[in-house]
Amino acid sequence: MVWSRASASLTVTAPPSTFQMRREREEKADLIVSETFGVLLLQEGCLRSFVHGRERLLLPCTPFAASVPAVVPCGGAQAARLLGSAQLRKATGGAVPAELRHMARWRDTGRVHFSAPGGFCVNAIDDALWMSDRLYILEVDFTSSSLSDIPSSREFVLHALQDGYVDAVVLSWEVWADKEKSLKLTTHAEDTKDKPWGFSRDAHWGQGFQFLESNESLASAFYVTAGEELRLTVRWADDGSSCQCSVARDSNVPLHIQQHQDDQAEAAEATATVPPALPQAPVVPASCGAAVGVKPFEPLWLEEAAIPLLCDAEAGDFIIDRRLYEEDLPANFLCNPNLKGSRSIFVQTLNDDYFAFLNHEKRLNFFHSAIKAMMSRWQIGTANTHRAPKVLDLGCGAGQLSVLANQMGASVVAVEASSEFCHIAEETFQNAGFNGGNAGNQVQMIHALSCCVEFDEKMDVILCEPYDIFLTGDGGSGSLDYLIDARQRLAVKAEVIPSGGAQFARLLMSSELGMRSMDRSVSDISLKNLGRLVDSVSLVSSRKKGFRWSRLPDLVLMSKRVQLFELDFQTMQRKDIPRKRSLEIECLQDGFVDAVVTSWEVWAGPNREHRFETHAEETRDDGAWSFNNDVVFGQGLQLILEEG
């Protein structure tokens, strides 16, 4: 957007790229205005655009430009600050259950993670503590800086403000409109907190999170003491679009190496007092298929089922993403040795929400109580045979549910389509075995899609998690097809955990959403014309939008929760999922209806006595599990526009 000197009128240009623009002198501008910023200041290439604009689209220095910067904003700075949070630690792999301690090595500490895909910003973290003052790590003059001014790396000194763990470096930015820096726009969390416009700014830009190195034995962030001197090293991509942060103590030994050395010393000292390990539950690899009752089978392709994102098992003609993690890093970035050679898509998916999934306490309590109750019923029903139930863990992931079932006495077959998860699960089983797992019954690991295997014996119980944001959503629809197939071919009258679920919806009011958020304009410029672009037909994930809707500052529930449909996982077929249903909903009070929010609940047991749910009103003030719940599942959100 430029102010045209020739016509003294506002000219809006929207070519495919500013680099395709070239103007004659009489068409050039006195002023360039842009806000091409991302979560990081230079993420969307604003400096490159400003350089091009100054060289080809801007008039030479004039009396007008002498008093007013020719570029607005005329400068900006990237800032960093250390953060501590137990909630963040559990949701991002800084702390994992003991049997999953090997998962810590998969934590992505080489890239900045953004608020929107993560489903949260700093102000959505209930226990966030600032562990250092804000530090400016890069300043750019948009009127004169060039790409060559971006350093390859820089080192800074900062001091811990208090005793505690450091979990992440938080990255935010500010820009200014004048040389005195008197008029600023910032994304600093402390500036947006409790402001009427703060939620919108956090949802749009949010902050970047660089998680710090951890190690297997501690699997947590780093403990610092008040006043302790730390070194922050920042590496930049050539164009400044991304950066990488690492923290070390002033001993010049990086924190993760120093901590690893300390843990090795502690382990050596404790070796003499550790009691002998219990026999581990035997793990049978996929290559021993015949020995575990897996017989040759012509794959049954499920037409409606989605191939799992991380699948690298033999499953027909589909493309496997084999790009390596280090190939996605800029040349001067450090690569965590634990992640080198790993598929980038696997690392990304794991760090997106899987750590929060593993640490979801309410989810784990649900499965623990449901499996325990199943075992009690099984023992009563098979008192004469004393046979352990055969449990199929459908898509076992890291093997967490397989361990629960095995420790309670079940014989488990774990099927997983990702080879990386198979290796992780094997380590999980070994850890659980050394910690007193059920040595009498085996855990068998099979690398395959469940539709590509068949067993000599039928399974008695199926463990599965066929849901994501929606009970039958993107990942859930594929999982339901595999569940239906497994129930029909691999099991006979098997108990399914969970045994069923229901999808719900309710109406809400919040001026932060949809068209009404445009009514608070601070200028006389109307944005009503954007109304036709509002998507009021798609259901999207709140976590993909970068916020927890239970944290909407002006949230008002406009209706009671209504059930859209219910599914019995033990008998359902795809045709049981309704394609359309009309319901009458009674509004609880006068006001606007800005959105429909969806959530679900699942249950297990003869009387549905075991439950867990994703209703946001129940995750508002209920501790760490609620934060993980919103990060993993979130809720569905569909904007509402009055028809006509």
Short mmCIF file of C-alpha atoms in Angstrom, two decimals, residues 58-502:
data_model
loop_
_atom_site.label_atom_id
_atom_site.label_comp_id
_atom_site.label_asym_id
_atom_site.label_seq_id
_atom_site.Cartn_x
_atom_site.Cartn_y
_atom_site.Cartn_z
CA LEU A 58 10.31 4.66 -3.56
CA LEU A 59 11.28 8.18 -4.62
CA PRO A 60 14.74 9.43 -3.63
CA CYS A 61 15.00 11.41 -0.40
CA THR A 62 12.69 14.45 -0.42
CA PRO A 63 11.91 17.19 2.13
CA PHE A 64 8.87 15.11 3.07
CA ALA A 65 11.07 12.07 3.77
CA ALA A 66 13.51 14.14 5.83
CA SER A 67 10.96 14.61 8.64
CA VAL A 68 8.89 11.44 8.22
CA PRO A 69 10.34 7.94 7.68
CA ALA A 70 9.79 6.72 4.14
CA VAL A 71 8.86 3.27 5.47
CA VAL A 72 6.21 2.52 8.10
CA PRO A 73 6.98 0.86 10.36
CA CYS A 74 10.50 2.21 10.14
CA GLY A 75 12.08 -0.40 12.38
CA GLY A 76 11.56 -3.42 14.55
CA ALA A 77 13.23 -5.75 17.03
CA GLN A 78 13.03 -9.45 17.82
CA ALA A 79 12.97 -10.21 21.54
CA ALA A 80 13.59 -13.34 23.61
CA ARG A 81 12.74 -14.23 27.18
CA LEU A 82 13.08 -17.38 29.30
CA LEU A 83 9.88 -19.03 30.52
CA GLY A 84 9.09 -21.71 33.07
CA SER A 85 5.83 -23.68 33.19
CA ALA A 86 4.97 -27.15 34.48
CA GLN A 87 1.97 -27.21 32.11
CA LEU A 88 4.17 -26.44 29.13
CA ARG A 89 6.75 -28.98 30.31
CA LYS A 90 4.20 -31.80 30.31
CA ALA A 91 2.63 -30.75 27.02
CA THR A 92 5.89 -30.51 25.07
CA GLY A 93 7.99 -33.46 26.24
CA GLY A 94 9.95 -31.78 29.01
CA ALA A 95 8.43 -34.25 31.46
CA VAL A 96 7.15 -37.73 30.61
CA PRO A 97 6.06 -40.77 32.65
CA ALA A 98 8.90 -43.03 33.83
CA GLU A 99 8.15 -45.85 31.39
CA LEU A 100 8.30 -43.29 28.54
CA ARG A 101 11.52 -41.58 29.58
CA HIS A 102 13.13 -42.59 26.27
CA MET A 103 10.63 -40.29 24.53
CA ALA A 104 12.58 -37.26 25.75
CA ARG A 105 15.15 -37.72 23.00
CA TRP A 106 12.45 -36.97 20.41
CA ARG A 107 11.80 -33.47 21.73
CA ASP A 108 12.43 -30.99 18.92
CA THR A 109 14.82 -28.39 20.32
CA GLY A 110 16.16 -27.26 16.96
CA ARG A 111 13.17 -25.31 15.63
CA VAL A 112 10.87 -22.56 16.87
CA HIS A 113 7.31 -23.78 17.45
CA PHE A 114 4.43 -21.40 16.87
CA SER A 115 1.33 -20.64 18.93
CA ALA A 116 -1.27 -21.43 16.28
CA PRO A 117 -0.47 -25.09 15.54
CA GLY A 118 0.29 -25.62 19.22
CA GLY A 119 -3.11 -24.38 20.33
CA PHE A 120 -1.85 -21.95 22.93
CA CYS A 121 0.03 -18.72 23.55
CA VAL A 122 1.80 -17.57 26.71
CA ASN A 123 -1.35 -15.98 28.14
CA ALA A 124 -3.20 -19.31 27.84
CA ILE A 125 -0.66 -21.02 30.12
CA ASP A 126 -2.00 -20.84 33.65
CA ASP A 127 1.31 -21.29 35.51
CA ALA A 128 3.67 -19.33 33.22
CA LEU A 129 6.61 -17.73 35.06
CA TRP A 130 9.10 -15.37 33.46
CA MET A 131 12.57 -16.64 34.31
CA SER A 132 14.53 -13.72 32.79
CA ASP A 133 14.06 -10.17 31.61
CA ARG A 134 13.23 -9.53 27.98
CA LEU A 135 16.31 -9.41 25.77
CA TYR A 136 16.45 -7.88 22.29
CA ILE A 137 18.32 -10.27 20.01
CA LEU A 138 17.95 -8.47 16.67
CA GLU A 139 17.07 -4.91 15.64
CA VAL A 140 16.29 -3.95 12.05
CA ASP A 141 16.00 -0.49 10.45
CA PHE A 142 13.48 -0.99 7.66
CA THR A 143 14.58 2.29 6.04
CA SER A 144 18.19 1.17 5.54
CA SER A 145 18.90 -2.43 6.66
CA SER A 146 19.63 -5.17 4.13
CA LEU A 147 19.80 -8.96 4.31
CA SER A 148 23.57 -8.74 4.81
CA ASP A 149 22.94 -7.05 8.17
CA ILE A 150 21.40 -10.21 9.61
CA PRO A 151 24.08 -11.94 11.68
CA SER A 152 24.75 -15.65 11.30
CA SER A 153 24.79 -15.95 15.09
CA ARG A 154 24.99 -13.79 18.21
CA GLU A 155 25.61 -14.51 21.85
CA PHE A 156 23.98 -12.74 24.82
CA VAL A 157 24.23 -12.81 28.59
CA LEU A 158 21.11 -12.92 30.73
CA HIS A 159 20.33 -13.64 34.38
CA ALA A 160 17.74 -15.86 36.01
CA LEU A 161 15.11 -13.84 37.87
CA GLN A 162 14.23 -16.62 40.33
CA ASP A 163 14.86 -20.23 41.25
CA GLY A 164 13.05 -22.70 39.03
CA TYR A 165 12.97 -24.64 35.78
CA VAL A 166 13.53 -23.04 32.40
CA ASP A 167 11.32 -24.73 29.82
CA ALA A 168 11.49 -22.51 26.76
CA VAL A 169 12.79 -19.38 25.13
CA VAL A 170 9.75 -17.28 24.16
CA LEU A 171 10.16 -15.13 21.05
CA SER A 172 8.11 -12.00 20.38
CA TRP A 173 8.65 -8.77 18.49
CA GLU A 174 7.89 -5.07 18.34
CA VAL A 175 7.87 -2.53 15.52
CA TRP A 176 7.79 1.26 15.67
CA ALA A 177 6.54 4.03 13.39
CA ASP A 178 8.99 6.81 14.25
CA LYS A 179 12.67 7.16 14.99
CA GLU A 180 11.90 7.99 18.63
CA LYS A 181 10.08 4.64 18.98
CA SER A 182 7.17 6.40 20.63
CA LEU A 183 4.47 4.54 18.67
CA LYS A 184 4.83 0.76 18.87
CA LEU A 185 3.05 -2.45 17.96
CA THR A 186 4.20 -5.50 19.94
CA THR A 187 3.45 -9.19 20.39
CA HIS A 188 4.99 -9.40 23.86
CA ALA A 189 2.68 -11.52 26.01
CA GLU A 190 2.90 -9.11 28.93
CA ASP A 191 1.71 -6.29 26.64
CA THR A 192 -1.32 -8.21 25.32
CA LYS A 193 -2.40 -9.68 28.67
CA ASP A 194 -5.82 -8.42 29.82
CA LYS A 195 -6.07 -5.90 26.97
CA PRO A 196 -9.37 -5.65 25.02
CA TRP A 197 -7.44 -6.32 21.80
CA GLY A 198 -4.98 -8.77 23.36
CA PHE A 199 -6.84 -11.97 22.53
CA SER A 200 -7.10 -11.06 18.85
CA ARG A 201 -3.41 -10.22 18.63
CA ASP A 202 -2.41 -13.42 20.40
CA ALA A 203 -4.66 -15.45 18.10
CA HIS A 204 -3.22 -13.78 15.00
CA TRP A 205 0.49 -13.69 15.83
CA GLY A 206 1.02 -15.27 19.23
CA GLN A 207 4.57 -16.06 20.22
CA GLY A 208 7.31 -18.48 19.19
CA PHE A 209 8.53 -21.18 21.58
CA GLN A 210 12.02 -22.67 21.42
CA PHE A 211 12.17 -25.65 23.78
CA LEU A 212 15.45 -26.36 25.49
CA GLU A 213 17.50 -29.52 25.39
CA SER A 214 16.69 -32.30 27.83
CA ASN A 215 17.96 -35.84 28.34
CA GLU A 216 16.57 -39.28 28.94
CA SER A 217 17.14 -39.70 32.67
CA LEU A 218 15.77 -36.36 33.82
CA ALA A 219 13.49 -35.64 30.86
CA SER A 220 12.72 -32.15 32.09
CA ALA A 221 13.77 -28.56 31.65
CA PHE A 222 16.75 -27.04 33.43
CA TYR A 223 16.84 -25.77 36.96
CA VAL A 224 18.43 -22.38 37.57
CA THR A 225 18.91 -20.25 40.65
CA ALA A 226 18.07 -16.57 41.06
CA GLY A 227 20.82 -14.35 39.68
CA GLU A 228 22.56 -17.17 37.83
CA GLU A 229 24.32 -16.00 34.68
CA LEU A 230 23.30 -17.76 31.48
CA ARG A 231 24.42 -17.49 27.86
CA LEU A 232 21.90 -17.34 25.05
CA THR A 233 23.18 -18.15 21.55
CA VAL A 234 20.92 -17.25 18.61
CA ARG A 235 21.49 -18.50 15.06
CA TRP A 236 19.69 -16.94 12.11
CA ALA A 237 18.68 -18.19 8.68
CA ASP A 238 20.17 -16.14 5.83
CA ASP A 239 17.01 -14.07 5.35
CA GLY A 240 16.15 -13.88 9.05
CA SER A 241 12.92 -15.83 8.53
CA SER A 242 13.80 -18.32 11.25
CA CYS A 243 16.15 -18.53 14.21
CA GLN A 244 17.44 -21.11 16.64
CA CYS A 245 18.16 -20.49 20.32
CA SER A 246 20.33 -22.45 22.74
CA VAL A 247 21.09 -21.74 26.39
CA ALA A 248 24.23 -22.54 28.40
CA ARG A 249 25.55 -21.72 31.84
CA ASP A 250 28.55 -19.42 32.12
CA SER A 251 30.77 -22.49 32.56
CA ASN A 252 30.71 -22.64 28.73
CA VAL A 253 29.22 -26.13 28.91
CA PRO A 254 25.77 -26.26 27.24
CA LEU A 255 23.00 -26.94 29.72
CA HIS A 256 21.93 -30.26 28.23
CA ILE A 257 25.52 -31.62 28.18
CA GLN A 258 26.17 -30.44 31.73
CA GLN A 259 22.92 -31.97 32.96
CA HIS A 260 23.68 -35.22 31.15
CA GLN A 261 27.07 -35.42 32.87
CA ASP A 262 25.43 -34.82 36.26
CA ASP A 263 22.86 -37.55 35.62
CA GLN A 264 25.56 -40.03 34.57
CA ALA A 265 27.41 -39.38 37.80
CA GLU A 266 24.24 -39.85 39.86
CA ALA A 267 23.43 -43.09 38.01
CA ALA A 268 26.92 -44.48 38.65
CA GLU A 269 26.68 -43.62 42.35
CA ALA A 270 23.27 -45.30 42.68
CA THR A 271 24.14 -48.49 40.79
CA ALA A 272 25.24 -50.44 43.86
CA THR A 273 21.94 -49.84 45.64
CA VAL A 274 19.58 -50.66 42.77
CA PRO A 275 17.75 -54.00 43.35
CA PRO A 276 17.92 -56.66 40.62
CA ALA A 277 15.53 -55.92 37.73
CA LEU A 278 12.41 -58.02 37.37
CA PRO A 279 12.15 -60.13 34.22
CA GLN A 280 10.84 -58.05 31.36
CA ALA A 281 7.77 -58.88 29.30
CA PRO A 282 9.10 -60.49 26.13
CA VAL A 283 8.81 -58.37 23.01
CA VAL A 284 8.37 -60.18 19.70
CA PRO A 285 9.41 -58.10 16.67
CA ALA A 286 7.41 -57.99 13.46
CA SER A 287 9.94 -60.20 11.69
CA CYS A 288 8.85 -63.10 13.93
CA GLY A 289 5.26 -62.89 12.68
CA ALA A 290 4.70 -66.64 12.26
CA ALA A 291 5.86 -67.31 15.83
CA VAL A 292 3.21 -64.99 17.28
CA GLY A 293 0.26 -66.41 15.39
CA VAL A 294 0.26 -64.00 12.46
CA LYS A 295 -0.60 -65.87 9.28
CA PRO A 296 -0.26 -64.83 5.64
CA PHE A 297 -3.10 -62.58 4.58
CA GLU A 298 -4.08 -60.77 1.41
CA PRO A 299 -4.49 -57.11 2.49
CA LEU A 300 -8.06 -55.90 2.71
CA TRP A 301 -8.00 -52.32 1.49
CA LEU A 302 -10.57 -50.13 3.18
CA GLU A 303 -11.93 -47.70 0.61
CA GLU A 304 -13.09 -45.10 3.12
CA ALA A 305 -10.12 -45.35 5.48
CA ALA A 306 -7.36 -42.76 5.48
CA ILE A 307 -3.77 -43.97 5.45
CA PRO A 308 -2.25 -42.81 8.78
CA LEU A 309 0.05 -39.83 8.33
CA LEU A 310 3.11 -41.59 9.74
CA CYS A 311 2.50 -44.97 8.07
CA ASP A 312 5.59 -46.50 6.47
CA ALA A 313 4.37 -50.10 6.49
CA GLU A 314 3.66 -51.87 3.23
CA ALA A 315 0.22 -50.56 2.37
CA GLY A 316 -0.23 -50.27 -1.35
CA ASP A 317 0.67 -47.41 -3.64
CA PHE A 318 1.05 -44.29 -1.54
CA ILE A 319 3.89 -41.85 -1.07
CA ILE A 320 5.89 -42.06 2.16
CA ASP A 321 7.40 -38.76 3.28
CA ARG A 322 11.04 -39.68 3.92
CA ARG A 323 12.54 -36.20 4.15
CA LEU A 324 15.02 -36.09 7.03
CA TYR A 325 14.85 -33.74 9.98
CA GLU A 326 18.25 -32.18 9.34
CA GLU A 327 17.28 -31.41 5.74
CA ASP A 328 14.62 -28.99 7.01
CA LEU A 329 17.10 -26.99 9.10
CA PRO A 330 19.00 -23.97 7.73
CA ALA A 331 22.67 -24.70 7.07
CA ASN A 332 24.05 -22.95 10.17
CA PHE A 333 21.52 -24.44 12.64
CA LEU A 334 22.63 -27.13 15.07
CA CYS A 335 20.99 -30.53 14.71
CA ASN A 336 20.12 -32.49 17.83
CA PRO A 337 22.11 -35.73 17.44
CA ASN A 338 19.11 -37.70 18.74
CA LEU A 339 17.01 -36.50 15.80
CA LYS A 340 19.57 -36.73 13.03
CA GLY A 341 18.51 -39.27 10.42
CA SER A 342 14.87 -39.25 11.58
CA ARG A 343 11.96 -38.50 9.30
CA SER A 344 11.06 -34.83 9.63
CA ILE A 345 7.32 -35.53 9.46
CA PHE A 346 7.61 -37.91 12.41
CA VAL A 347 9.52 -35.41 14.56
CA GLN A 348 7.07 -32.66 13.65
CA THR A 349 3.98 -34.76 14.40
CA LEU A 350 5.39 -36.01 17.68
CA ASN A 351 6.17 -32.47 18.82
CA ASP A 352 2.87 -31.07 17.60
CA ASP A 353 0.72 -32.60 20.34
CA TYR A 354 1.79 -36.18 21.08
CA PHE A 355 3.68 -35.35 24.28
CA ALA A 356 0.56 -33.63 25.62
CA PHE A 357 -1.38 -36.73 24.56
CA LEU A 358 0.91 -39.02 26.58
CA ASN A 359 0.66 -36.74 29.62
CA HIS A 360 -3.14 -36.40 29.48
CA GLU A 361 -3.91 -37.52 33.04
CA LYS A 362 -7.67 -37.80 32.62
CA ARG A 363 -7.26 -39.87 29.47
CA LEU A 364 -4.85 -42.22 31.27
CA ASN A 365 -7.15 -42.50 34.31
CA PHE A 366 -10.02 -43.37 31.98
CA PHE A 367 -8.14 -46.23 30.34
CA HIS A 368 -6.66 -47.42 33.62
CA SER A 369 -10.05 -47.72 35.31
CA ALA A 370 -11.73 -49.19 32.20
CA ILE A 371 -9.04 -51.86 31.69
CA LYS A 372 -8.99 -52.70 35.39
CA ALA A 373 -12.78 -53.17 35.42
CA MET A 374 -12.55 -55.29 32.25
CA MET A 375 -9.97 -57.56 33.90
CA SER A 376 -12.22 -58.00 36.93
CA ARG A 377 -15.15 -59.03 34.74
CA TRP A 378 -12.88 -61.35 32.75
CA GLN A 379 -11.60 -63.12 35.86
CA ILE A 380 -15.15 -63.75 37.07
CA GLY A 381 -16.27 -65.00 33.66
CA THR A 382 -13.26 -67.30 33.13
CA ALA A 383 -12.79 -68.61 36.67
CA ASN A 384 -12.43 -72.18 35.41
CA THR A 385 -9.97 -71.57 32.58
CA HIS A 386 -7.71 -68.93 34.18
CA ARG A 387 -6.79 -67.76 30.68
CA ALA A 388 -5.52 -64.22 30.29
CA PRO A 389 -7.53 -62.09 27.87
CA LYS A 390 -5.93 -61.41 24.50
CA VAL A 391 -5.90 -57.65 23.94
CA LEU A 392 -5.36 -55.96 20.56
CA ASP A 393 -3.91 -52.45 20.87
CA LEU A 394 -5.00 -50.93 17.57
CA GLY A 395 -2.48 -48.28 16.55
CA CYS A 396 -0.43 -48.54 19.73
CA GLY A 397 1.83 -45.50 19.18
CA ALA A 398 4.35 -45.39 22.01
CA GLY A 399 2.75 -48.45 23.63
CA GLN A 400 1.27 -46.70 26.64
CA LEU A 401 -2.05 -48.58 26.67
CA SER A 402 -0.32 -51.89 25.90
CA VAL A 403 1.70 -51.45 29.08
CA LEU A 404 -1.42 -50.74 31.15
CA ALA A 405 -3.14 -53.87 29.88
CA ASN A 406 -0.05 -56.08 30.23
CA GLN A 407 0.65 -54.94 33.79
CA MET A 408 -2.91 -55.90 34.75
CA GLY A 409 -2.47 -59.43 33.42
CA ALA A 410 -3.51 -59.32 29.77
CA SER A 411 -1.63 -60.79 26.82
CA VAL A 412 -1.22 -57.95 24.33
CA VAL A 413 -0.73 -57.74 20.56
CA ALA A 414 0.26 -54.20 19.58
CA VAL A 415 -0.22 -53.22 15.92
CA GLU A 416 1.35 -50.02 14.62
CA ALA A 417 1.87 -48.70 11.06
CA SER A 418 4.86 -46.46 11.89
CA SER A 419 8.26 -48.13 12.24
CA GLU A 420 9.47 -45.27 14.46
CA PHE A 421 6.60 -45.84 16.86
CA CYS A 422 7.32 -49.60 16.81
CA HIS A 423 10.86 -48.99 18.03
CA ILE A 424 9.62 -46.53 20.65
CA ALA A 425 6.99 -49.01 21.83
CA GLU A 426 9.58 -51.77 22.17
CA GLU A 427 11.59 -49.51 24.49
CA THR A 428 8.42 -48.72 26.42
CA PHE A 429 7.75 -52.43 26.92
CA GLN A 430 11.31 -53.02 28.06
CA ASN A 431 11.12 -50.17 30.56
CA ALA A 432 7.81 -51.43 31.90
CA GLY A 433 9.23 -54.96 32.20
CA PHE A 434 12.12 -53.80 34.31
CA ASN A 435 9.65 -51.90 36.47
CA GLY A 436 7.56 -54.92 37.34
CA GLY A 437 5.53 -55.60 34.22
CA ASN A 438 3.52 -58.76 33.76
CA ALA A 439 6.20 -61.32 32.90
CA GLY A 440 3.68 -64.16 32.54
CA ASN A 441 2.08 -62.85 29.35
CA GLN A 442 3.85 -61.49 26.34
CA VAL A 443 3.58 -58.20 24.49
CA GLN A 444 3.88 -58.72 20.74
CA MET A 445 4.78 -55.87 18.41
CA ILE A 446 3.63 -55.95 14.78
CA HIS A 447 4.60 -53.30 12.24
CA ALA A 448 1.66 -53.18 9.83
CA LEU A 449 -1.71 -51.67 9.11
CA SER A 450 -4.30 -53.76 10.93
CA CYS A 451 -6.12 -54.39 7.65
CA CYS A 452 -3.01 -56.21 6.42
CA VAL A 453 -2.73 -58.85 9.19
CA GLU A 454 -4.68 -61.84 10.41
CA PHE A 455 -4.16 -63.93 13.57
CA ASP A 456 -4.47 -67.64 14.29
CA GLU A 457 -6.52 -66.75 17.36
CA LYS A 458 -9.22 -64.13 17.80
CA MET A 459 -8.76 -61.23 20.18
CA ASP A 460 -10.94 -60.78 23.26
CA VAL A 461 -10.52 -57.01 23.75
CA ILE A 462 -9.71 -54.11 21.42
CA LEU A 463 -8.08 -50.93 22.71
CA CYS A 464 -8.38 -47.97 20.38
CA GLU A 465 -8.66 -44.19 20.28
CA PRO A 466 -10.73 -43.45 17.17
CA TYR A 467 -11.14 -39.70 17.59
CA ASP A 468 -9.43 -36.36 17.30
CA ILE A 469 -11.09 -32.93 17.37
CA PHE A 470 -14.29 -34.58 16.13
CA LEU A 471 -15.50 -38.01 17.16
CA THR A 472 -15.41 -38.98 13.48
CA GLY A 473 -13.00 -36.30 12.30
CA ASP A 474 -9.96 -36.35 10.01
CA GLY A 475 -7.98 -38.90 11.98
CA GLY A 476 -11.02 -40.41 13.62
CA SER A 477 -12.81 -41.42 10.41
CA GLY A 478 -9.84 -43.52 9.30
CA SER A 479 -9.47 -45.05 12.75
CA LEU A 480 -13.15 -46.01 12.86
CA ASP A 481 -12.78 -47.95 9.62
CA TYR A 482 -9.81 -49.88 10.98
CA LEU A 483 -11.75 -50.51 14.18
CA ILE A 484 -14.76 -51.88 12.28
CA ASP A 485 -12.49 -54.13 10.22
CA ALA A 486 -10.57 -55.40 13.27
CA ARG A 487 -13.79 -56.05 15.15
CA GLN A 488 -15.13 -58.17 12.30
CA ARG A 489 -11.99 -60.11 11.33
CA LEU A 490 -9.55 -60.11 14.25
CA ALA A 491 -11.93 -60.51 17.17
CA VAL A 492 -15.15 -62.31 18.05
CA LYS A 493 -17.64 -60.53 20.30
CA ALA A 494 -14.73 -58.53 21.65
CA GLU A 495 -15.10 -55.80 24.22
CA VAL A 496 -14.02 -52.48 22.77
CA ILE A 497 -12.49 -49.81 25.03
CA PRO A 498 -13.90 -47.22 24.75
CA SER A 499 -17.22 -48.88 23.98
CA GLY A 500 -18.95 -45.79 22.60
CA GLY A 501 -19.08 -42.05 22.32
CA ALA A 502 -21.28 -39.07 21.52
#
